[in-house]
CSV table of C-alpha atoms and ligand atoms in Angstrom, one decimal:
chain,number,residue,atom,x,y,z
B,18,UNK,CA,3.1,45.9,-8.4
B,19,UNK,CA,3.1,41.9,-7.8
B,20,UNK,CA,0.1,42.7,-5.5
B,21,UNK,CA,-2.1,45.0,-7.4
B,22,UNK,CA,-5.8,43.7,-7.9
B,23,UNK,CA,-7.5,44.3,-11.5
B,24,UNK,CA,-9.8,43.3,-13.4
B,25,UNK,CA,-8.3,40.0,-13.8
B,26,UNK,CA,-9.5,39.6,-9.9
B,27,UNK,CA,-13.2,40.5,-10.8
B,28,UNK,CA,-15.0,37.8,-8.9
B,29,UNK,CA,-17.9,38.8,-11.3
B,30,UNK,CA,-16.1,37.7,-14.5
B,31,UNK,CA,-16.9,34.8,-16.2
B,32,UNK,CA,-16.2,33.2,-19.1
B,33,UNK,CA,-17.5,31.2,-22.6
B,34,UNK,CA,-16.3,28.7,-21.8
B,35,UNK,CA,-19.0,27.0,-19.3
B,36,UNK,CA,-16.7,24.5,-18.0
B,37,UNK,CA,-14.3,27.4,-16.4
B,38,UNK,CA,-17.3,28.1,-14.2
B,39,UNK,CA,-18.4,25.5,-12.5
B,40,UNK,CA,-18.5,25.9,-9.1
B,41,UNK,CA,-15.4,25.1,-6.9
B,42,UNK,CA,-13.5,24.4,-10.0
B,43,UNK,CA,-9.4,24.6,-10.1
B,44,UNK,CA,-9.3,26.9,-13.5
B,45,UNK,CA,-11.5,30.0,-13.6
B,46,UNK,CA,-11.1,32.9,-15.4
B,47,UNK,CA,-8.8,34.6,-12.4
B,48,UNK,CA,-6.7,31.9,-12.0
B,49,UNK,CA,-5.0,31.2,-15.9
B,50,UNK,CA,-2.2,28.8,-14.7
B,51,UNK,CA,0.8,28.0,-17.2
B,52,UNK,CA,1.9,24.8,-18.5
B,53,UNK,CA,3.1,23.3,-21.1
B,54,UNK,CA,1.2,20.2,-22.7
B,55,UNK,CA,1.3,17.9,-25.9
B,56,UNK,CA,-1.6,15.7,-27.3
B,57,UNK,CA,-1.1,12.4,-25.7
B,58,UNK,CA,-0.7,9.9,-28.7
B,59,UNK,CA,-0.4,13.0,-31.0
B,60,UNK,CA,1.8,15.3,-31.0
B,61,UNK,CA,5.5,14.9,-30.6
B,62,UNK,CA,6.1,18.7,-29.3
B,63,UNK,CA,5.3,19.9,-26.3
B,64,UNK,CA,4.0,23.6,-26.1
B,65,UNK,CA,2.7,26.1,-23.9
B,66,UNK,CA,-0.4,26.3,-21.8
B,67,UNK,CA,-2.6,28.1,-20.0
B,68,UNK,CA,-5.3,26.0,-18.0
B,69,UNK,CA,-9.7,26.9,-18.6
B,70,UNK,CA,-12.2,25.2,-17.0
B,71,UNK,CA,-11.9,21.1,-18.2
B,72,UNK,CA,-9.7,22.4,-20.9
B,73,UNK,CA,-6.3,24.6,-22.1
B,74,UNK,CA,-5.7,26.9,-24.3
B,75,UNK,CA,-2.4,26.4,-26.5
B,76,UNK,CA,-0.5,30.0,-26.2
B,77,UNK,CA,1.4,29.4,-29.5
B,78,UNK,CA,-1.6,28.2,-31.9
B,79,UNK,CA,-4.5,31.4,-30.0
B,80,UNK,CA,-1.8,34.2,-30.6
B,81,UNK,CA,-0.6,32.7,-34.4
B,82,UNK,CA,-5.4,32.6,-35.1
B,83,UNK,CA,-5.6,36.6,-33.1
B,84,UNK,CA,-3.0,37.7,-34.7
B,85,UNK,CA,-1.8,39.1,-31.2
B,86,UNK,CA,0.9,41.6,-31.5
B,87,UNK,CA,2.9,44.1,-29.1
B,88,UNK,CA,4.6,43.1,-25.6
B,89,UNK,CA,1.2,40.6,-24.9
B,90,UNK,CA,2.0,38.9,-28.6
B,91,UNK,CA,5.6,37.9,-28.1
B,92,UNK,CA,4.7,36.6,-24.4
B,93,UNK,CA,2.8,34.2,-26.7
B,94,UNK,CA,5.5,33.5,-29.3
B,95,UNK,CA,8.3,32.6,-26.1
B,96,UNK,CA,5.3,30.2,-24.8
B,97,UNK,CA,5.8,28.3,-28.6
B,98,UNK,CA,8.4,26.3,-26.5
B,99,UNK,CA,8.9,23.2,-25.4
B,100,UNK,CA,9.8,24.8,-21.7
B,101,UNK,CA,9.4,28.2,-20.7
B,102,UNK,CA,12.8,29.9,-19.3
B,103,UNK,CA,12.1,32.3,-22.4
B,104,UNK,CA,8.9,33.4,-21.3
B,105,UNK,CA,10.3,33.3,-17.7
B,106,UNK,CA,13.0,36.1,-18.3
B,107,UNK,CA,10.7,38.7,-19.5
B,108,UNK,CA,9.7,39.7,-16.1
B,109,UNK,CA,6.3,41.0,-14.9
B,110,UNK,CA,5.7,43.0,-17.6
B,111,UNK,CA,5.5,40.3,-20.0
B,112,UNK,CA,3.6,37.9,-17.8
B,113,UNK,CA,0.5,40.2,-17.3
B,114,UNK,CA,0.0,41.5,-20.1
B,115,UNK,CA,-0.4,37.3,-21.7
B,116,UNK,CA,-2.3,36.9,-18.5
B,117,UNK,CA,-4.9,39.9,-19.1
B,118,UNK,CA,-5.0,39.6,-23.1
B,119,UNK,CA,-5.8,35.5,-22.5
B,120,UNK,CA,-8.2,36.8,-19.7
B,121,UNK,CA,-10.0,39.5,-22.1
B,122,UNK,CA,-10.9,36.2,-25.0
B,123,UNK,CA,-11.5,34.1,-22.9
B,124,UNK,CA,-14.1,36.7,-21.4
B,125,UNK,CA,-18.0,36.1,-21.6
B,126,UNK,CA,-18.0,39.6,-23.7
B,127,UNK,CA,-15.1,38.7,-25.7
B,128,UNK,CA,-15.9,39.5,-29.4
B,129,UNK,CA,-16.9,36.6,-32.0
B,130,UNK,CA,-13.5,36.9,-33.6
B,131,UNK,CA,-11.8,36.5,-30.8
B,132,UNK,CA,-13.3,34.1,-29.5
B,133,UNK,CA,-12.6,31.7,-32.4
B,134,UNK,CA,-9.3,32.1,-32.6
B,135,UNK,CA,-9.2,31.3,-28.6
B,136,UNK,CA,-12.3,28.4,-29.5
B,137,UNK,CA,-9.5,26.3,-32.4
B,138,UNK,CA,-7.1,26.3,-30.2
B,139,UNK,CA,-8.8,24.3,-27.0
B,140,UNK,CA,-8.0,20.6,-26.6
B,141,UNK,CA,-9.6,18.9,-23.1
B,142,UNK,CA,-7.3,17.7,-20.8
B,143,UNK,CA,-8.9,14.9,-20.8
B,144,UNK,CA,-6.6,14.7,-24.4
B,145,UNK,CA,-3.2,15.8,-23.3
B,146,UNK,CA,-0.1,15.0,-21.1
B,147,UNK,CA,2.2,17.2,-19.2
B,148,UNK,CA,6.1,16.7,-19.0
B,149,UNK,CA,8.3,20.0,-16.7
B,150,UNK,CA,7.2,23.0,-17.8
B,151,UNK,CA,11.0,24.8,-17.4
B,152,UNK,CA,14.1,23.4,-18.3
B,153,UNK,CA,15.5,23.8,-13.7
B,154,UNK,CA,18.8,24.6,-13.9
B,155,UNK,CA,18.8,24.5,-9.7
B,156,UNK,CA,17.2,23.7,-7.0
B,157,UNK,CA,16.6,24.5,-3.7
B,158,UNK,CA,15.4,23.2,-0.9
B,159,UNK,CA,14.2,25.5,1.7
B,160,UNK,CA,13.2,24.9,5.4
B,161,UNK,CA,10.8,27.5,6.9
B,162,UNK,CA,7.5,26.6,8.8
B,163,UNK,CA,8.6,26.6,12.3
B,164,UNK,CA,5.7,24.3,13.0
B,165,UNK,CA,7.2,21.7,11.0
B,166,UNK,CA,11.0,22.6,12.3
B,167,UNK,CA,9.3,22.5,16.0
B,168,UNK,CA,7.3,18.8,15.9
B,169,UNK,CA,10.5,17.4,14.0
B,170,UNK,CA,12.9,18.9,16.9
B,171,UNK,CA,10.3,17.3,19.4
B,172,UNK,CA,10.2,14.0,17.6
B,173,UNK,CA,14.4,13.7,18.5
B,174,UNK,CA,14.5,14.6,21.7
B,175,UNK,CA,16.7,17.9,20.7
B,176,UNK,CA,15.4,21.2,22.3
B,177,UNK,CA,13.5,23.1,20.0
B,178,UNK,CA,14.9,24.5,16.7
B,179,UNK,CA,18.2,25.8,15.9
B,180,UNK,CA,19.3,28.9,17.3
B,181,UNK,CA,19.6,29.7,13.2
B,182,UNK,CA,15.6,29.1,12.5
B,183,UNK,CA,14.3,32.4,13.6
B,184,UNK,CA,17.2,34.1,11.6
B,185,UNK,CA,18.2,32.4,8.2
B,186,UNK,CA,15.4,31.1,6.0
B,187,UNK,CA,17.3,28.0,6.1
B,188,UNK,CA,18.0,25.7,3.3
B,189,UNK,CA,19.7,23.0,0.8
B,190,UNK,CA,20.8,22.5,-2.6
B,191,UNK,CA,18.8,19.4,-4.3
B,192,UNK,CA,18.8,17.2,-7.5
B,193,UNK,CA,17.4,18.4,-10.5
B,194,UNK,CA,17.1,14.9,-12.5
B,195,UNK,CA,15.1,13.4,-10.0
B,196,UNK,CA,11.6,15.6,-10.2
B,197,UNK,CA,9.2,15.0,-12.2
B,198,UNK,CA,5.7,15.7,-13.3
B,199,UNK,CA,2.5,14.1,-11.8
B,200,UNK,CA,2.5,11.0,-11.9
B,201,UNK,CA,5.6,10.5,-11.4
B,202,UNK,CA,6.6,6.4,-10.3
B,203,UNK,CA,9.8,5.9,-8.8
B,204,UNK,CA,11.2,2.7,-6.6
B,205,UNK,CA,11.6,2.2,-3.2
B,206,UNK,CA,15.5,3.8,-3.1
B,207,UNK,CA,17.9,1.4,-1.6
B,208,UNK,CA,20.9,3.1,0.8
B,209,UNK,CA,23.0,3.0,4.0
B,210,UNK,CA,20.4,2.3,7.5
B,211,UNK,CA,22.2,2.2,10.4
B,212,UNK,CA,19.5,0.7,13.0
B,213,UNK,CA,19.5,1.7,16.2
B,214,UNK,CA,22.0,-0.2,18.6
B,215,UNK,CA,24.2,-1.8,15.6
B,216,UNK,CA,28.0,-0.8,15.1
B,217,UNK,CA,27.6,-1.2,11.3
B,218,UNK,CA,25.0,0.2,8.6
B,219,UNK,CA,23.5,-2.2,6.5
B,220,UNK,CA,22.4,-1.8,3.3
B,221,UNK,CA,18.6,-2.0,2.3
B,222,UNK,CA,15.5,-0.7,0.6
B,223,UNK,CA,14.6,2.9,3.4
B,224,UNK,CA,11.9,1.5,5.6
B,225,UNK,CA,10.9,4.8,6.5
B,226,UNK,CA,10.2,6.6,3.2
B,227,UNK,CA,8.1,9.7,3.8
B,228,UNK,CA,6.7,12.6,1.6
B,229,UNK,CA,7.1,16.5,2.2
B,230,UNK,CA,4.6,19.1,1.7
B,231,UNK,CA,5.5,21.9,-0.1
B,232,UNK,CA,5.3,24.1,-2.3
B,233,UNK,CA,7.3,24.8,-6.2
B,234,UNK,CA,8.5,28.3,-6.8
B,235,UNK,CA,9.8,29.0,-10.3
B,236,UNK,CA,12.2,31.4,-10.4
B,237,UNK,CA,11.3,34.1,-13.1
B,238,UNK,CA,13.6,36.8,-13.6
B,239,UNK,CA,16.7,36.0,-12.6
B,240,UNK,CA,20.2,38.3,-11.1
B,241,UNK,CA,23.5,38.4,-12.3
B,242,UNK,CA,26.2,37.4,-10.0
B,243,UNK,CA,27.0,39.4,-7.2
B,244,UNK,CA,23.7,41.8,-7.5
B,245,UNK,CA,21.3,40.8,-4.9
B,246,UNK,CA,17.5,40.8,-4.9
B,247,UNK,CA,16.0,43.8,-2.7
B,248,UNK,CA,13.6,42.5,-0.1
B,249,UNK,CA,10.9,44.4,-2.1
B,250,UNK,CA,11.5,43.5,-5.6
B,251,UNK,CA,12.2,39.8,-4.9
B,252,UNK,CA,9.3,39.2,-5.4
B,253,UNK,CA,9.0,40.4,-9.0
B,254,UNK,CA,11.4,38.0,-10.0
B,255,UNK,CA,9.0,35.4,-8.8
B,256,UNK,CA,6.7,34.2,-11.9
B,257,UNK,CA,4.2,31.8,-9.6
B,258,UNK,CA,4.0,28.5,-7.6
B,259,UNK,CA,3.5,24.7,-8.0
B,260,UNK,CA,3.0,21.4,-5.7
B,261,UNK,CA,5.9,19.8,-4.7
B,262,UNK,CA,5.7,16.8,-3.0
B,263,UNK,CA,9.7,16.1,-1.6
B,264,UNK,CA,10.2,12.5,-1.3
B,265,UNK,CA,12.2,11.3,1.9
B,266,UNK,CA,14.2,8.6,3.1
B,267,UNK,CA,14.4,9.0,6.7
B,268,UNK,CA,16.2,6.5,8.2
B,269,UNK,CA,19.2,7.3,5.0
B,270,UNK,CA,18.6,10.9,5.3
B,271,UNK,CA,19.6,10.4,9.3
B,272,UNK,CA,23.1,8.1,8.9
B,273,UNK,CA,24.1,10.5,6.5
B,274,UNK,CA,23.2,14.3,7.0
B,275,UNK,CA,26.7,13.7,9.5
B,276,UNK,CA,27.8,16.4,9.6
B,277,UNK,CA,26.4,17.7,6.0
B,278,UNK,CA,22.7,18.2,4.6
B,279,UNK,CA,20.0,15.6,2.8
B,280,UNK,CA,21.6,13.2,-0.2
B,281,UNK,CA,20.8,10.0,-1.6
B,282,UNK,CA,17.5,10.1,1.0
B,283,UNK,CA,16.5,13.1,-1.0
B,284,UNK,CA,17.6,12.7,-4.4
B,285,UNK,CA,15.8,10.1,-5.9
B,286,UNK,CA,12.4,11.7,-7.0
B,287,UNK,CA,10.7,14.6,-6.2
B,288,UNK,CA,6.8,15.2,-7.6
B,289,UNK,CA,5.7,18.4,-8.5
B,290,UNK,CA,2.3,19.6,-10.7
B,291,UNK,CA,2.5,20.4,-14.4
B,292,UNK,CA,0.2,23.8,-13.1
B,293,UNK,CA,2.5,27.0,-12.0
B,294,UNK,CA,-0.1,29.3,-10.4
B,295,UNK,CA,1.3,33.0,-11.2
B,296,UNK,CA,2.2,35.6,-8.4
B,297,UNK,CA,-0.6,36.6,-10.3
B,298,UNK,CA,-4.1,35.1,-9.7
B,299,UNK,CA,-2.3,34.6,-6.1
B,300,UNK,CA,-2.5,38.3,-4.5
B,301,UNK,CA,-6.4,38.6,-3.0
B,302,UNK,CA,-4.8,36.2,-0.7
B,303,UNK,CA,-2.0,37.9,0.5
B,304,UNK,CA,-1.7,38.7,4.0
B,305,UNK,CA,0.1,39.4,7.1
B,306,UNK,CA,3.4,37.3,7.8
B,307,UNK,CA,3.0,35.9,11.2
B,308,UNK,CA,6.8,36.1,13.3
B,309,UNK,CA,6.1,37.0,16.7
B,310,UNK,CA,6.8,40.2,18.3
B,311,UNK,CA,9.1,38.3,20.8
B,312,UNK,CA,11.3,36.5,17.7
B,313,UNK,CA,12.6,40.4,17.0
B,314,UNK,CA,13.3,41.5,13.8
B,315,UNK,CA,15.1,39.5,11.3
B,316,UNK,CA,18.5,41.5,9.6
B,317,UNK,CA,18.0,44.1,7.9
B,318,UNK,CA,17.8,43.0,3.8
B,319,UNK,CA,14.8,40.1,5.3
B,320,UNK,CA,12.8,43.0,6.7
B,321,UNK,CA,10.5,46.0,5.0
B,322,UNK,CA,6.9,46.5,5.6
B,323,UNK,CA,5.8,45.4,3.1
B,324,UNK,CA,7.1,42.2,3.2
B,325,UNK,CA,5.3,41.6,6.8
B,326,UNK,CA,2.2,43.3,6.2
B,327,UNK,CA,2.1,41.1,2.8
B,328,UNK,CA,4.1,37.8,2.6
B,329,UNK,CA,2.2,35.5,3.7
B,330,UNK,CA,-0.6,33.6,1.8
B,331,UNK,CA,-3.6,31.5,2.2
B,332,UNK,CA,-3.1,28.6,-0.2
B,333,UNK,CA,-4.8,25.6,1.5
B,334,UNK,CA,-3.0,22.4,1.3
B,335,UNK,CA,-4.5,18.7,1.3
B,336,UNK,CA,-3.0,15.5,1.6
B,337,UNK,CA,-4.4,12.1,0.2
B,338,UNK,CA,-2.9,8.1,-0.1
B,339,UNK,CA,-4.2,6.4,-1.6
B,340,UNK,CA,-3.3,3.2,-1.2
B,341,UNK,CA,-2.8,-1.1,-3.1
B,342,UNK,CA,-6.3,-1.1,-1.6
B,343,UNK,CA,-8.1,1.5,-2.2
B,344,UNK,CA,-7.4,1.0,-6.0
B,345,UNK,CA,-8.9,-2.3,-5.8
B,346,UNK,CA,-12.0,-1.6,-3.8
B,347,UNK,CA,-12.0,1.3,-6.0
B,348,UNK,CA,-12.3,3.8,-2.3
B,349,UNK,CA,-11.3,7.6,-2.8
B,350,UNK,CA,-8.2,8.3,-1.4
B,351,UNK,CA,-7.7,8.9,2.4
B,352,UNK,CA,-7.4,13.0,3.3
B,353,UNK,CA,-4.2,13.3,5.4
B,354,UNK,CA,-4.0,16.6,6.2
B,355,UNK,CA,-5.2,19.9,6.1
B,356,UNK,CA,-2.9,23.4,6.5
B,357,UNK,CA,-2.5,26.5,5.0
B,358,UNK,CA,0.2,28.1,3.4
B,359,UNK,CA,-0.4,31.1,5.4
B,360,UNK,CA,1.6,29.6,9.1
B,361,UNK,CA,4.9,29.9,7.4
B,362,UNK,CA,7.1,31.3,9.3
B,363,UNK,CA,9.7,33.2,6.0
B,364,UNK,CA,8.0,35.2,3.4
B,365,UNK,CA,8.8,34.0,0.1
B,366,UNK,CA,10.5,37.3,-1.0
B,367,UNK,CA,12.4,35.9,2.3
B,368,UNK,CA,13.7,32.7,0.1
B,369,UNK,CA,14.5,34.9,-3.2
B,370,UNK,CA,16.2,37.6,-1.4
B,371,UNK,CA,18.2,35.6,0.8
B,372,UNK,CA,19.2,33.2,-1.6
B,373,UNK,CA,21.0,36.0,-3.9
B,374,UNK,CA,22.5,38.1,-0.8
B,375,UNK,CA,26.0,36.6,-0.7
B,376,UNK,CA,26.5,36.4,-4.6
B,377,UNK,CA,24.1,33.6,-6.2
B,378,UNK,CA,23.0,34.1,-9.5
B,379,UNK,CA,19.8,32.8,-10.1
B,380,UNK,CA,18.1,32.2,-13.4
B,381,UNK,CA,14.5,31.6,-15.1
B,382,UNK,CA,13.0,28.5,-14.2
B,383,UNK,CA,15.4,28.0,-10.9
B,384,UNK,CA,13.0,25.5,-8.5
B,385,UNK,CA,13.2,26.8,-5.2
B,386,UNK,CA,11.3,24.4,-2.7
B,387,UNK,CA,8.9,26.4,0.4
B,388,UNK,CA,10.2,23.2,2.8
B,389,UNK,CA,7.9,21.3,4.2
B,390,UNK,CA,4.9,22.9,5.3
B,391,UNK,CA,3.5,22.0,8.5
B,392,UNK,CA,0.0,24.5,10.8
B,393,UNK,CA,0.1,24.8,14.3
B,394,UNK,CA,-2.2,21.8,14.8
B,395,UNK,CA,-1.6,17.9,14.6
B,396,UNK,CA,-4.2,17.8,11.5
B,397,UNK,CA,-1.8,20.2,10.0
B,398,UNK,CA,1.5,18.5,9.5
B,399,UNK,CA,2.9,18.2,6.0
B,400,UNK,CA,4.8,15.2,6.6
B,401,UNK,CA,3.6,11.6,7.7
B,402,UNK,CA,6.7,11.2,10.0
B,403,UNK,CA,5.2,13.8,11.8
B,404,UNK,CA,1.5,12.9,11.7
B,405,UNK,CA,2.4,9.3,12.9
B,406,UNK,CA,4.8,10.6,15.9
B,407,UNK,CA,7.9,8.4,14.8
B,408,UNK,CA,5.9,5.8,14.6
B,409,UNK,CA,5.4,5.5,17.8
B,410,UNK,CA,0.8,6.6,16.4
B,411,UNK,CA,0.4,4.7,13.6
B,412,UNK,CA,-2.1,6.6,11.5
B,413,UNK,CA,-5.0,4.6,10.5
B,414,UNK,CA,-6.4,5.2,6.4
B,415,UNK,CA,-10.3,4.6,4.9
B,416,UNK,CA,-9.4,1.6,4.1
B,417,UNK,CA,-8.7,0.2,8.0
B,418,UNK,CA,-4.8,-0.1,6.7
B,419,UNK,CA,-2.8,1.4,9.2
B,420,UNK,CA,0.8,3.7,8.2
B,421,UNK,CA,3.7,5.2,9.4
B,422,UNK,CA,5.9,5.3,6.7
B,423,UNK,CA,5.0,4.6,2.9
B,424,UNK,CA,4.7,1.5,1.5
B,425,UNK,CA,5.0,0.6,-1.4
B,426,UNK,CA,1.9,0.1,-3.9
B,427,UNK,CA,1.2,3.7,-2.2
B,428,UNK,CA,0.4,7.1,-3.7
B,429,UNK,CA,0.5,10.4,-2.2
B,430,UNK,CA,-2.1,12.9,-3.2
B,431,UNK,CA,-1.1,17.2,-3.2
B,432,UNK,CA,-3.5,19.2,-4.4
B,433,UNK,CA,-3.7,23.2,-2.9
B,434,UNK,CA,-6.3,26.2,-3.9
B,435,UNK,CA,-7.3,29.7,-1.9
B,436,UNK,CA,-10.6,30.7,-1.0
B,437,UNK,CA,-11.5,34.0,0.3
B,438,UNK,CA,-15.4,35.9,0.5
B,439,UNK,CA,-14.9,38.6,-2.6
B,440,UNK,CA,-12.7,36.4,-4.5
B,441,UNK,CA,-13.0,33.3,-7.3
B,442,UNK,CA,-11.5,29.9,-5.7
B,443,UNK,CA,-8.2,29.4,-8.1
B,444,UNK,CA,-6.4,25.6,-7.7
B,445,UNK,CA,-3.5,23.7,-8.0
B,446,UNK,CA,-4.4,20.7,-9.6
B,447,UNK,CA,-2.1,18.2,-8.8
B,448,UNK,CA,0.9,16.7,-7.3
B,449,UNK,CA,0.7,12.6,-7.6
B,450,UNK,CA,3.1,10.2,-7.1
B,451,UNK,CA,3.6,5.9,-6.3
B,452,UNK,CA,6.5,4.4,-4.9
B,453,UNK,CA,6.9,1.0,-6.1
B,454,UNK,CA,9.5,-2.0,-4.8
B,455,UNK,CA,12.4,-1.2,-4.3
B,456,UNK,CA,15.2,-2.9,-7.6
B,457,UNK,CA,17.6,-5.3,-5.3
K,4,LIG,MN1,12.0,19.3,1.4
């Protein structure tokens, strides 16, 4: 149902909002991603928005001016709140009704009355600020890229990926309080580090601060405790995707992850993009999941023809670094890598189905991280530890500087977009996070 193409995917559709028709823009009429926003320095309260070109549509204001009725009207009213959890909980029919109503009102063939209601509800993106679009109850971070897992196991001198990797979409439960939207600035974490050859740990700022290129997956409708989510229904429980940087302190991680999972190495900052691209907007970019035949089939609760033939999504992903030198010299950020989410070993539906199979209830607004996204080539690595081969081959930036890990003053910028012949390009905007010196 979520994968059906319809008039909102028509590449010929154009909006009367001129900036939406720009070549290679992120937010054409075929995208319509959601966020919450307020006018900078003018509004107190945040409320739901959809992006169109270089504008946002204040959804609830538009719905009220347009006298929007029915399911789309109900959905729009839920978007008046400062978080979108209630809207998420309404499910795919409501999400679709609102998307289609917005599409019709923004389309170049919209009536002058429809145009007027939207026109009065447009605000330039340059004049707004964003915050977390949902009250995130729980955050789970997966580990589902076989290329990332293979690279890391080589760097750690292990013999291949862990034996469970091809059976389980592996994950740990993460931290919500330090998740923030693009623009996040945070202090380099302090922690315990065991230096090579030493017998006792030191307390120090992390010397191996890294980023992880990931997608964030927002749960739309949840499930009751004890009620599994079947694989072929799993996509209808997902509202949409954002960019996610799972900042990681590799040295703190190496010492503390014995024998449990990541803790202080990953609980100090997670930077997400403000816009959520809906699963419906992503429908044209579906592909077969690439699980080699030699790996056999996963257990039945993680296996279906539908998942095998449509489980992958071709989302182009880019990582950039901007140092203080880039800013001082007014140079563009240096691109570090470029890959696609299509290479991921486990699909989003498999992550969701696995998460719930033991009885865990997911709730609207829960956030799942995809795990670091690395492709098959070296230039497609989703973390600096991989790109720089565990500091043995530092990366050279456009400024001439070298990096094995992220230094103070560095910003990491994630960008994402989908492109395919016969469809409009849609984009994710960006996630930008900047590292400040440790507070010690
Ligand atoms: Mn991660």
